[in-house]
Structures are given as structure tokens and as C-alpha cells.
């Protein structure tokens, strides 16, 4: 997730439309999944072990490339290649979208993957930024969102359900420099392409070690399936006020597209009320390694990661699967 600063304007181009989070008192302790939610929608259990395997590969990529995956580096380009290879092998239509204006000079491309089934007039986009800051490998920010999104895409391909609506996955470039990749993508869409996107879901930092359970625009209709899933676990999620306007949902929101998403917190401090509800340490940052060199594989909260990954699947099945 980027720090706050003004997002620049860009020209148009035509493109394709191992910590453990303290459990809430009412939440199931073993898998983080609600039997009621699973039975109601038949959404699959996304294997968090596989999500962590993607994180391990992103960490190794950073290690081979100066210790980071900043958008302008080979570490970012190798991250794109890894995700793209997995998606193509699973049967996705995958497009690299160069950011030809507005992005940091030398930034790598956005990566867009569409599952080739479902109504193209009703598109649900699920996205996460793939780039990180230069000070570390960026495992929570935002390897966590990128890896959970990738495993959800692979799970959808493996399950291959009948699709009612279209699903598009996106991994954004240059988020840490000002939401540049997602801004470029949204500005590149025609008015018709924008109108076909029924909702955009963003996942930026979903494994914070002292985290909470936050949802973007929690009272919106787009957020309803995300909130319903975490409510079913007794987590009592809150509005993601810290992340408002600071991640890749913002350009979609500004374009009039409904948005939501999961987060577990960045540099803001957990309140005593939140610590009482979710556990963890009051007065400490949700992610003490936010934008620091210690944002490594040891900075990943497996319980929160698991609950977010499964909530993504629940939302995807609710919105797009027949």
C-alpha cells in the first residue's frame, strides 16, 4: 500500500476491458471457514499452504534481484513472469499491459488475466498490486494480496464451475509510486468497458502480524459477500479507514465503479477496543514491518491470510458462479 500523496493524471490507451493472527472469540479455530458459508455457496477452500508457496517464490525472486520487487526492477519483471506462467498453464487469457504514460520510468507492466467463461457484459475484477518498495521484499505489502489472488485464480481454473458472469484478475504495477498502474488501466477503458465492470475488489496487505479485519466501503452492496463471509466467522470487521484512497480500488471508485476489498492494516496503530475484539497488541502498528526491510516471510500472518483467501473465493462464487 502506498503512502498518501496526490495521484497524477494520465493519457488514455485502449486495453483489455509465520505469525498467527489472534482469533476472534467467536471464530472457528481450525480452518477459519464457516460451515454455513461453505454449504450455502459451495465455494472451495483455498489452500493457504499453496498461497504461502507463491509467497516463497516471490521472496526468492526478491532475493535474486537486490532484495526487492520495486516496479522498475528485474525483481518486479520476474514476479510478473512467475504469475503469468502459472495463469497461462491454468488456461487463462493473459495480457501484459505496458504502462505507457503516468508510471515511473522503467516500470514493468500490469498483468491482466481473464477466465474465458461467463457473461462479458457483467465483469467482476479482482486485483492486487504486485510491486513493492525498494527497502525489502514486500511479503505482506503486497505479496500477500498477490499470492492469495493467484491461488484463487488457479482454484477457479481447477474447479472449472459453470460461470454466470465474467471474472478478471489483475496484478498492478507501480502502486507504491502513486497508484499509477491501476490508474492507467482505468483511464484506458472506454465508457462501454467501464460500464461492464460491476465491481472491483482490491487486496492490499491481508496478512499483517498485529492486524485486524477491515473491509473497504463495508456498507456498500459490493462489500456484502465479503462482509457476510467474515461475519460468519464471528470476526466483526470494520471499515478500512486507514486505506481509504491509498490503494488500487481508488481509481475504480473515482470512475464510478463499485469497489470493496479486504485488508488487515498497515502502519496505523491497533486500538484497545480492537485488541479486545481481535487479540494482538494495542498501541502497536498493525504491521510493524510496513515498508521496512523486515517485511519478509516471517512477517506473514497465516490465519489472516487464510481467512482473506477463503473470503475472496466466497465473494467470487457469490458474484460470478452459476
PDB file of N, CA, C and O in Angstrom, residues 197-267:
ATOM      1  N   UNK A 197     -17.982  -3.394 -15.973  1.00  0.00           N
ATOM      2  CA  UNK A 197     -17.390  -3.810 -14.699  1.00  0.00           C
ATOM      3  C   UNK A 197     -18.386  -3.535 -13.586  1.00  0.00           C
ATOM      4  O   UNK A 197     -18.671  -2.381 -13.255  1.00  0.00           O
ATOM      5  N   UNK A 198     -18.933  -4.595 -12.999  1.00  0.00           N
ATOM      6  CA  UNK A 198     -19.968  -4.459 -11.982  1.00  0.00           C
ATOM      7  C   UNK A 198     -19.390  -4.155 -10.608  1.00  0.00           C
ATOM      8  O   UNK A 198     -20.050  -3.541  -9.769  1.00  0.00           O
ATOM      9  N   UNK A 199     -18.147  -4.606 -10.366  1.00  0.00           N
ATOM     10  CA  UNK A 199     -17.470  -4.291  -9.098  1.00  0.00           C
ATOM     11  C   UNK A 199     -15.993  -4.607  -9.238  1.00  0.00           C
ATOM     12  O   UNK A 199     -15.597  -5.495 -10.009  1.00  0.00           O
ATOM     13  N   UNK A 200     -15.191  -3.861  -8.515  1.00  0.00           N
ATOM     14  CA  UNK A 200     -13.762  -4.121  -8.403  1.00  0.00           C
ATOM     15  C   UNK A 200     -13.432  -4.425  -6.943  1.00  0.00           C
ATOM     16  O   UNK A 200     -13.822  -3.683  -6.031  1.00  0.00           O
ATOM     17  N   UNK A 201     -12.678  -5.519  -6.712  1.00  0.00           N
ATOM     18  CA  UNK A 201     -12.282  -5.946  -5.368  1.00  0.00           C
ATOM     19  C   UNK A 201     -10.759  -5.885  -5.245  1.00  0.00           C
ATOM     20  O   UNK A 201     -10.039  -6.458  -6.076  1.00  0.00           O
ATOM     21  N   UNK A 202     -10.283  -5.215  -4.204  1.00  0.00           N
ATOM     22  CA  UNK A 202      -8.858  -4.967  -4.021  1.00  0.00           C
ATOM     23  C   UNK A 202      -8.323  -5.673  -2.766  1.00  0.00           C
ATOM     24  O   UNK A 202      -8.996  -5.708  -1.732  1.00  0.00           O
ATOM     25  N   UNK A 203      -7.089  -6.180  -2.878  1.00  0.00           N
ATOM     26  CA  UNK A 203      -6.487  -6.919  -1.759  1.00  0.00           C
ATOM     27  C   UNK A 203      -5.052  -6.441  -1.573  1.00  0.00           C
ATOM     28  O   UNK A 203      -4.171  -6.774  -2.359  1.00  0.00           O
ATOM     29  N   UNK A 204      -4.864  -5.633  -0.545  1.00  0.00           N
ATOM     30  CA  UNK A 204      -3.585  -4.971  -0.306  1.00  0.00           C
ATOM     31  C   UNK A 204      -3.245  -5.103   1.171  1.00  0.00           C
ATOM     32  O   UNK A 204      -3.867  -4.462   2.020  1.00  0.00           O
ATOM     33  N   UNK A 205      -2.297  -5.988   1.480  1.00  0.00           N
ATOM     34  CA  UNK A 205      -1.864  -6.270   2.853  1.00  0.00           C
ATOM     35  C   UNK A 205      -2.962  -7.022   3.611  1.00  0.00           C
ATOM     36  O   UNK A 205      -3.757  -6.442   4.333  1.00  0.00           O
ATOM     37  N   UNK A 206      -2.981  -8.332   3.449  1.00  0.00           N
ATOM     38  CA  UNK A 206      -4.013  -9.172   4.083  1.00  0.00           C
ATOM     39  C   UNK A 206      -3.413 -10.191   5.046  1.00  0.00           C
ATOM     40  O   UNK A 206      -4.070 -11.171   5.392  1.00  0.00           O
ATOM     41  N   UNK A 207      -2.175  -9.928   5.505  1.00  0.00           N
ATOM     42  CA  UNK A 207      -1.539 -10.875   6.424  1.00  0.00           C
ATOM     43  C   UNK A 207      -0.726 -10.147   7.487  1.00  0.00           C
ATOM     44  O   UNK A 207       0.356 -10.592   7.885  1.00  0.00           O
ATOM     45  N   UNK A 208      -1.227  -9.035   7.997  1.00  0.00           N
ATOM     46  CA  UNK A 208      -0.487  -8.226   8.971  1.00  0.00           C
ATOM     47  C   UNK A 208      -0.395  -8.942  10.318  1.00  0.00           C
ATOM     48  O   UNK A 208      -1.388  -9.468  10.818  1.00  0.00           O
ATOM     49  N   UNK A 209       0.788  -8.924  10.919  1.00  0.00           N
ATOM     50  CA  UNK A 209       1.037  -9.748  12.103  1.00  0.00           C
ATOM     51  C   UNK A 209       0.311  -9.262  13.352  1.00  0.00           C
ATOM     52  O   UNK A 209       0.057 -10.041  14.265  1.00  0.00           O
ATOM     53  N   UNK A 210       0.004  -7.984  13.415  1.00  0.00           N
ATOM     54  CA  UNK A 210      -0.783  -7.449  14.536  1.00  0.00           C
ATOM     55  C   UNK A 210      -2.107  -6.893  13.990  1.00  0.00           C
ATOM     56  O   UNK A 210      -2.652  -5.920  14.499  1.00  0.00           O
ATOM     57  N   UNK A 211      -2.593  -7.561  12.955  1.00  0.00           N
ATOM     58  CA  UNK A 211      -3.655  -6.990  12.149  1.00  0.00           C
ATOM     59  C   UNK A 211      -5.050  -7.080  12.718  1.00  0.00           C
ATOM     60  O   UNK A 211      -5.310  -7.684  13.760  1.00  0.00           O
ATOM     61  N   UNK A 212      -5.956  -6.445  11.990  1.00  0.00           N
ATOM     62  CA  UNK A 212      -7.380  -6.533  12.235  1.00  0.00           C
ATOM     63  C   UNK A 212      -8.065  -7.022  10.982  1.00  0.00           C
ATOM     64  O   UNK A 212      -7.418  -7.483  10.035  1.00  0.00           O
ATOM     65  N   UNK A 213      -9.371  -6.910  10.953  1.00  0.00           N
ATOM     66  CA  UNK A 213     -10.160  -7.359   9.807  1.00  0.00           C
ATOM     67  C   UNK A 213     -10.932  -6.166   9.260  1.00  0.00           C
ATOM     68  O   UNK A 213     -11.919  -5.724   9.858  1.00  0.00           O
ATOM     69  N   UNK A 214     -10.459  -5.646   8.125  1.00  0.00           N
ATOM     70  CA  UNK A 214     -11.009  -4.424   7.567  1.00  0.00           C
ATOM     71  C   UNK A 214     -11.539  -4.671   6.162  1.00  0.00           C
ATOM     72  O   UNK A 214     -10.973  -5.449   5.396  1.00  0.00           O
ATOM     73  N   UNK A 215     -12.645  -3.967   5.844  1.00  0.00           N
ATOM     74  CA  UNK A 215     -13.278  -4.077   4.533  1.00  0.00           C
ATOM     75  C   UNK A 215     -13.463  -2.684   3.965  1.00  0.00           C
ATOM     76  O   UNK A 215     -13.945  -1.781   4.654  1.00  0.00           O
ATOM     77  N   UNK A 216     -13.086  -2.515   2.709  1.00  0.00           N
ATOM     78  CA  UNK A 216     -13.271  -1.232   2.029  1.00  0.00           C
ATOM     79  C   UNK A 216     -14.751  -1.009   1.739  1.00  0.00           C
ATOM     80  O   UNK A 216     -15.423  -1.891   1.208  1.00  0.00           O
ATOM     81  N   UNK A 217     -15.263   0.172   2.093  1.00  0.00           N
ATOM     82  CA  UNK A 217     -16.661   0.541   1.821  1.00  0.00           C
ATOM     83  C   UNK A 217     -17.603  -0.558   2.329  1.00  0.00           C
ATOM     84  O   UNK A 217     -18.421  -1.098   1.597  1.00  0.00           O
ATOM     85  N   UNK A 218     -17.486  -0.835   3.598  1.00  0.00           N
ATOM     86  CA  UNK A 218     -18.078  -2.012   4.210  1.00  0.00           C
ATOM     87  C   UNK A 218     -19.599  -2.052   4.119  1.00  0.00           C
ATOM     88  O   UNK A 218     -20.199  -3.130   4.136  1.00  0.00           O
ATOM     89  N   UNK A 219     -20.259  -0.909   3.995  1.00  0.00           N
ATOM     90  CA  UNK A 219     -21.719  -0.887   3.928  1.00  0.00           C
ATOM     91  C   UNK A 219     -22.255  -0.930   2.498  1.00  0.00           C
ATOM     92  O   UNK A 219     -23.465  -0.900   2.291  1.00  0.00           O
ATOM     93  N   UNK A 220     -21.383  -0.995   1.506  1.00  0.00           N
ATOM     94  CA  UNK A 220     -21.818  -0.995   0.115  1.00  0.00           C
ATOM     95  C   UNK A 220     -22.340  -2.367  -0.299  1.00  0.00           C
ATOM     96  O   UNK A 220     -22.038  -3.396   0.318  1.00  0.00           O
ATOM     97  N   UNK A 221     -23.100  -2.385  -1.376  1.00  0.00           N
ATOM     98  CA  UNK A 221     -23.603  -3.658  -1.882  1.00  0.00           C
ATOM     99  C   UNK A 221     -22.472  -4.534  -2.406  1.00  0.00           C
ATOM    100  O   UNK A 221     -22.524  -5.767  -2.295  1.00  0.00           O
ATOM    101  N   UNK A 222     -21.422  -3.915  -2.967  1.00  0.00           N
ATOM    102  CA  UNK A 222     -20.274  -4.693  -3.435  1.00  0.00           C
ATOM    103  C   UNK A 222     -19.602  -5.437  -2.288  1.00  0.00           C
ATOM    104  O   UNK A 222     -19.109  -6.564  -2.458  1.00  0.00           O
ATOM    105  N   UNK A 223     -19.585  -4.817  -1.108  1.00  0.00           N
ATOM    106  CA  UNK A 223     -18.924  -5.420   0.047  1.00  0.00           C
ATOM    107  C   UNK A 223     -19.742  -6.527   0.698  1.00  0.00           C
ATOM    108  O   UNK A 223     -19.205  -7.282   1.514  1.00  0.00           O
ATOM    109  N   UNK A 224     -21.021  -6.638   0.367  1.00  0.00           N
ATOM    110  CA  UNK A 224     -21.912  -7.536   1.101  1.00  0.00           C
ATOM    111  C   UNK A 224     -21.408  -8.976   1.195  1.00  0.00           C
ATOM    112  O   UNK A 224     -21.398  -9.554   2.292  1.00  0.00           O
ATOM    113  N   UNK A 225     -20.967  -9.618   0.103  1.00  0.00           N
ATOM    114  CA  UNK A 225     -20.493 -11.001   0.253  1.00  0.00           C
ATOM    115  C   UNK A 225     -19.208 -11.109   1.061  1.00  0.00           C
ATOM    116  O   UNK A 225     -19.002 -12.088   1.777  1.00  0.00           O
ATOM    117  N   UNK A 226     -18.344 -10.098   0.986  1.00  0.00           N
ATOM    118  CA  UNK A 226     -17.106 -10.118   1.763  1.00  0.00           C
ATOM    119  C   UNK A 226     -17.408 -10.005   3.253  1.00  0.00           C
ATOM    120  O   UNK A 226     -16.852 -10.740   4.081  1.00  0.00           O
ATOM    121  N   UNK A 227     -18.295  -9.083   3.584  1.00  0.00           N
ATOM    122  CA  UNK A 227     -18.685  -8.906   4.978  1.00  0.00           C
ATOM    123  C   UNK A 227     -19.425 -10.132   5.501  1.00  0.00           C
ATOM    124  O   UNK A 227     -19.199 -10.579   6.634  1.00  0.00           O
ATOM    125  N   UNK A 228     -20.301 -10.700   4.673  1.00  0.00           N
ATOM    126  CA  UNK A 228     -21.063 -11.873   5.107  1.00  0.00           C
ATOM    127  C   UNK A 228     -20.132 -13.022   5.474  1.00  0.00           C
ATOM    128  O   UNK A 228     -20.369 -13.729   6.463  1.00  0.00           O
ATOM    129  N   UNK A 229     -19.068 -13.194   4.694  1.00  0.00           N
ATOM    130  CA  UNK A 229     -18.148 -14.292   4.998  1.00  0.00           C
ATOM    131  C   UNK A 229     -17.418 -14.068   6.316  1.00  0.00           C
ATOM    132  O   UNK A 229     -17.382 -14.944   7.183  1.00  0.00           O
ATOM    133  N   UNK A 230     -16.859 -12.882   6.499  1.00  0.00           N
ATOM    134  CA  UNK A 230     -16.143 -12.633   7.757  1.00  0.00           C
ATOM    135  C   UNK A 230     -17.107 -12.562   8.940  1.00  0.00           C
ATOM    136  O   UNK A 230     -16.747 -12.978  10.048  1.00  0.00           O
ATOM    137  N   UNK A 231     -18.330 -12.085   8.718  1.00  0.00           N
ATOM    138  CA  UNK A 231     -19.328 -12.128   9.789  1.00  0.00           C
ATOM    139  C   UNK A 231     -19.611 -13.568  10.199  1.00  0.00           C
ATOM    140  O   UNK A 231     -19.821 -13.849  11.383  1.00  0.00           O
ATOM    141  N   UNK A 232     -19.635 -14.469   9.228  1.00  0.00           N
ATOM    142  CA  UNK A 232     -19.927 -15.870   9.534  1.00  0.00           C
ATOM    143  C   UNK A 232     -18.846 -16.507  10.402  1.00  0.00           C
ATOM    144  O   UNK A 232     -19.090 -17.524  11.055  1.00  0.00           O
ATOM    145  N   UNK A 233     -17.666 -15.888  10.428  1.00  0.00           N
ATOM    146  CA  UNK A 233     -16.576 -16.369  11.280  1.00  0.00           C
ATOM    147  C   UNK A 233     -16.540 -15.651  12.627  1.00  0.00           C
ATOM    148  O   UNK A 233     -15.644 -15.887  13.434  1.00  0.00           O
ATOM    149  N   UNK A 234     -17.491 -14.748  12.845  1.00  0.00           N
ATOM    150  CA  UNK A 234     -17.533 -14.017  14.099  1.00  0.00           C
ATOM    151  C   UNK A 234     -16.468 -12.959  14.238  1.00  0.00           C
ATOM    152  O   UNK A 234     -16.124 -12.562  15.358  1.00  0.00           O
ATOM    153  N   UNK A 235     -15.963 -12.434  13.112  1.00  0.00           N
ATOM    154  CA  UNK A 235     -14.820 -11.526  13.159  1.00  0.00           C
ATOM    155  C   UNK A 235     -15.190 -10.063  13.368  1.00  0.00           C
ATOM    156  O   UNK A 235     -14.332  -9.255  13.708  1.00  0.00           O
ATOM    157  N   UNK A 236     -16.433  -9.706  13.133  1.00  0.00           N
ATOM    158  CA  UNK A 236     -16.899  -8.328  13.314  1.00  0.00           C
ATOM    159  C   UNK A 236     -15.959  -7.321  12.645  1.00  0.00           C
ATOM    160  O   UNK A 236     -15.348  -6.479  13.292  1.00  0.00           O
ATOM    161  N   UNK A 237     -15.842  -7.391  11.311  1.00  0.00           N
ATOM    162  CA  UNK A 237     -14.927  -6.497  10.591  1.00  0.00           C
ATOM    163  C   UNK A 237     -15.341  -5.043  10.691  1.00  0.00           C
ATOM    164  O   UNK A 237     -16.495  -4.716  10.981  1.00  0.00           O
ATOM    165  N   UNK A 238     -14.379  -4.159  10.418  1.00  0.00           N
ATOM    166  CA  UNK A 238     -14.594  -2.717  10.466  1.00  0.00           C
ATOM    167  C   UNK A 238     -14.243  -2.085   9.125  1.00  0.00           C
ATOM    168  O   UNK A 238     -13.575  -2.697   8.287  1.00  0.00           O
ATOM    169  N   UNK A 239     -14.684  -0.847   8.943  1.00  0.00           N
ATOM    170  CA  UNK A 239     -14.345  -0.085   7.744  1.00  0.00           C
ATOM    171  C   UNK A 239     -12.831   0.143   7.665  1.00  0.00           C
ATOM    172  O   UNK A 239     -12.179   0.449   8.675  1.00  0.00           O
ATOM    173  N   UNK A 240     -12.287   0.015   6.466  1.00  0.00           N
ATOM    174  CA  UNK A 240     -10.859   0.235   6.252  1.00  0.00           C
ATOM    175  C   UNK A 240     -10.582   1.738   6.064  1.00  0.00           C
ATOM    176  O   UNK A 240     -10.292   2.211   4.966  1.00  0.00           O
ATOM    177  N   UNK A 241     -10.665   2.468   7.138  1.00  0.00           N
ATOM    178  CA  UNK A 241     -10.446   3.917   7.061  1.00  0.00           C
ATOM    179  C   UNK A 241      -8.989   4.247   6.756  1.00  0.00           C
ATOM    180  O   UNK A 241      -8.702   5.219   6.044  1.00  0.00           O
ATOM    181  N   UNK A 242      -8.063   3.461   7.272  1.00  0.00           N
ATOM    182  CA  UNK A 242      -6.642   3.730   7.026  1.00  0.00           C
ATOM    183  C   UNK A 242      -6.319   3.660   5.535  1.00  0.00           C
ATOM    184  O   UNK A 242      -5.511   4.437   5.023  1.00  0.00           O
ATOM    185  N   UNK A 243      -6.949   2.729   4.832  1.00  0.00           N
ATOM    186  CA  UNK A 243      -6.613   2.513   3.430  1.00  0.00           C
ATOM    187  C   UNK A 243      -7.406   3.348   2.443  1.00  0.00           C
ATOM    188  O   UNK A 243      -7.191   3.229   1.231  1.00  0.00           O
ATOM    189  N   UNK A 244      -8.309   4.195   2.915  1.00  0.00           N
ATOM    190  CA  UNK A 244      -9.164   4.955   2.001  1.00  0.00           C
ATOM    191  C   UNK A 244      -8.323   5.846   1.091  1.00  0.00           C
ATOM    192  O   UNK A 244      -7.534   6.675   1.559  1.00  0.00           O
ATOM    193  N   UNK A 245      -8.481   5.686  -0.221  1.00  0.00           N
ATOM    194  CA  UNK A 245      -7.761   6.491  -1.190  1.00  0.00           C
ATOM    195  C   UNK A 245      -6.306   6.151  -1.352  1.00  0.00           C
ATOM    196  O   UNK A 245      -5.577   6.876  -2.045  1.00  0.00           O
ATOM    197  N   UNK A 246      -5.853   5.042  -0.763  1.00  0.00           N
ATOM    198  CA  UNK A 246      -4.421   4.744  -0.745  1.00  0.00           C
ATOM    199  C   UNK A 246      -4.040   3.484  -1.509  1.00  0.00           C
ATOM    200  O   UNK A 246      -2.872   3.084  -1.497  1.00  0.00           O
ATOM    201  N   UNK A 247      -5.005   2.831  -2.156  1.00  0.00           N
ATOM    202  CA  UNK A 247      -4.661   1.634  -2.907  1.00  0.00           C
ATOM    203  C   UNK A 247      -5.462   1.590  -4.202  1.00  0.00           C
ATOM    204  O   UNK A 247      -6.171   2.533  -4.551  1.00  0.00           O
ATOM    205  N   UNK A 248      -5.343   0.484  -4.927  1.00  0.00           N
ATOM    206  CA  UNK A 248      -5.787   0.435  -6.313  1.00  0.00           C
ATOM    207  C   UNK A 248      -7.291   0.396  -6.509  1.00  0.00           C
ATOM    208  O   UNK A 248      -7.752   0.458  -7.653  1.00  0.00           O
ATOM    209  N   UNK A 249      -8.065   0.318  -5.447  1.00  0.00           N
ATOM    210  CA  UNK A 249      -9.507   0.476  -5.591  1.00  0.00           C
ATOM    211  C   UNK A 249      -9.885   1.928  -5.887  1.00  0.00           C
ATOM    212  O   UNK A 249     -10.943   2.196  -6.474  1.00  0.00           O
ATOM    213  N   UNK A 250      -9.023   2.867  -5.513  1.00  0.00           N
ATOM    214  CA  UNK A 250      -9.380   4.281  -5.610  1.00  0.00           C
ATOM    215  C   UNK A 250      -9.627   4.755  -7.050  1.00  0.00           C
ATOM    216  O   UNK A 250     -10.625   5.443  -7.309  1.00  0.00           O
ATOM    217  N   UNK A 251      -8.777   4.413  -8.032  1.00  0.00           N
ATOM    218  CA  UNK A 251      -9.082   4.834  -9.396  1.00  0.00           C
ATOM    219  C   UNK A 251     -10.416   4.282  -9.906  1.00  0.00           C
ATOM    220  O   UNK A 251     -11.137   4.976 -10.639  1.00  0.00           O
ATOM    221  N   UNK A 252     -10.764   3.062  -9.532  1.00  0.00           N
ATOM    222  CA  UNK A 252     -12.053   2.492  -9.935  1.00  0.00           C
ATOM    223  C   UNK A 252     -13.194   3.266  -9.271  1.00  0.00           C
ATOM    224  O   UNK A 252     -14.194   3.595  -9.909  1.00  0.00           O
ATOM    225  N   UNK A 253     -13.023   3.545  -7.998  1.00  0.00           N
ATOM    226  CA  UNK A 253     -14.035   4.302  -7.261  1.00  0.00           C
ATOM    227  C   UNK A 253     -14.246   5.672  -7.890  1.00  0.00           C
ATOM    228  O   UNK A 253     -15.386   6.127  -8.066  1.00  0.00           O
ATOM    229  N   UNK A 254     -13.162   6.338  -8.250  1.00  0.00           N
ATOM    230  CA  UNK A 254     -13.244   7.660  -8.860  1.00  0.00           C
ATOM    231  C   UNK A 254     -13.937   7.615 -10.222  1.00  0.00           C
ATOM    232  O   UNK A 254     -14.513   8.609 -10.665  1.00  0.00           O
ATOM    233  N   UNK A 255     -13.866   6.456 -10.876  1.00  0.00           N
ATOM    234  CA  UNK A 255     -14.522   6.291 -12.177  1.00  0.00           C
ATOM    235  C   UNK A 255     -15.974   5.857 -12.045  1.00  0.00           C
ATOM    236  O   UNK A 255     -16.633   5.604 -13.054  1.00  0.00           O
ATOM    237  N   UNK A 256     -16.486   5.763 -10.825  1.00  0.00           N
ATOM    238  CA  UNK A 256     -17.879   5.402 -10.611  1.00  0.00           C
ATOM    239  C   UNK A 256     -18.154   3.916 -10.587  1.00  0.00           C
ATOM    240  O   UNK A 256     -19.321   3.492 -10.641  1.00  0.00           O
ATOM    241  N   UNK A 257     -17.099   3.104 -10.467  1.00  0.00           N
ATOM    242  CA  UNK A 257     -17.253   1.644 -10.407  1.00  0.00           C
ATOM    243  C   UNK A 257     -17.342   1.224  -8.939  1.00  0.00           C
ATOM    244  O   UNK A 257     -16.508   1.631  -8.124  1.00  0.00           O
ATOM    245  N   UNK A 258     -18.337   0.411  -8.559  1.00  0.00           N
ATOM    246  CA  UNK A 258     -18.422  -0.053  -7.170  1.00  0.00           C
ATOM    247  C   UNK A 258     -17.154  -0.800  -6.757  1.00  0.00           C
ATOM    248  O   UNK A 258     -16.595  -1.568  -7.549  1.00  0.00           O
ATOM    249  N   UNK A 259     -16.698  -0.573  -5.534  1.00  0.00           N
ATOM    250  CA  UNK A 259     -15.456  -1.184  -5.070  1.00  0.00           C
ATOM    251  C   UNK A 259     -15.602  -1.719  -3.651  1.00  0.00           C
ATOM    252  O   UNK A 259     -16.428  -1.249  -2.866  1.00  0.00           O
ATOM    253  N   UNK A 260     -14.751  -2.691  -3.348  1.00  0.00           N
ATOM    254  CA  UNK A 260     -14.586  -3.158  -1.973  1.00  0.00           C
ATOM    255  C   UNK A 260     -13.248  -3.886  -1.901  1.00  0.00           C
ATOM    256  O   UNK A 260     -12.425  -3.769  -2.810  1.00  0.00           O
ATOM    257  N   UNK A 261     -13.010  -4.619  -0.832  1.00  0.00           N
ATOM    258  CA  UNK A 261     -11.767  -5.362  -0.685  1.00  0.00           C
ATOM    259  C   UNK A 261     -11.461  -5.638   0.774  1.00  0.00           C
ATOM    260  O   UNK A 261     -12.082  -5.071   1.677  1.00  0.00           O
ATOM    261  N   UNK A 262     -10.515  -6.531   0.982  1.00  0.00           N
ATOM    262  CA  UNK A 262     -10.052  -6.885   2.316  1.00  0.00           C
ATOM    263  C   UNK A 262      -8.701  -6.229   2.602  1.00  0.00           C
ATOM    264  O   UNK A 262      -7.888  -6.019   1.699  1.00  0.00           O
ATOM    265  N   UNK A 263      -8.448  -5.954   3.887  1.00  0.00           N
ATOM    266  CA  UNK A 263      -7.134  -5.524   4.359  1.00  0.00           C
ATOM    267  C   UNK A 263      -7.022  -5.901   5.827  1.00  0.00           C
ATOM    268  O   UNK A 263      -8.038  -6.054   6.522  1.00  0.00           O
ATOM    269  N   UNK A 264      -5.784  -6.044   6.302  1.00  0.00           N
ATOM    270  CA  UNK A 264      -5.576  -6.309   7.727  1.00  0.00           C
ATOM    271  C   UNK A 264      -4.761  -5.212   8.404  1.00  0.00           C
ATOM    272  O   UNK A 264      -4.389  -5.350   9.567  1.00  0.00           O
ATOM    273  N   UNK A 265      -4.489  -4.120   7.679  1.00  0.00           N
ATOM    274  CA  UNK A 265      -3.866  -2.965   8.313  1.00  0.00           C
ATOM    275  C   UNK A 265      -2.416  -2.771   7.941  1.00  0.00           C
ATOM    276  O   UNK A 265      -1.699  -3.725   7.625  1.00  0.00           O
ATOM    277  N   UNK A 266      -1.966  -1.504   8.011  1.00  0.00           N
ATOM    278  CA  UNK A 266      -0.598  -1.133   7.642  1.00  0.00           C
ATOM    279  C   UNK A 266       0.104  -0.491   8.836  1.00  0.00           C
ATOM    280  O   UNK A 266       0.333  -1.131   9.861  1.00  0.00           O
ATOM    281  N   UNK A 267       0.410   0.795   8.724  1.00  0.00           N
ATOM    282  CA  UNK A 267       1.209   1.450   9.749  1.00  0.00           C
ATOM    283  C   UNK A 267       0.431   2.059  10.890  1.00  0.00           C
ATOM    284  O   UNK A 267       1.023   2.476  11.897  1.00  0.00           O
TER     285      UNK A 267
END
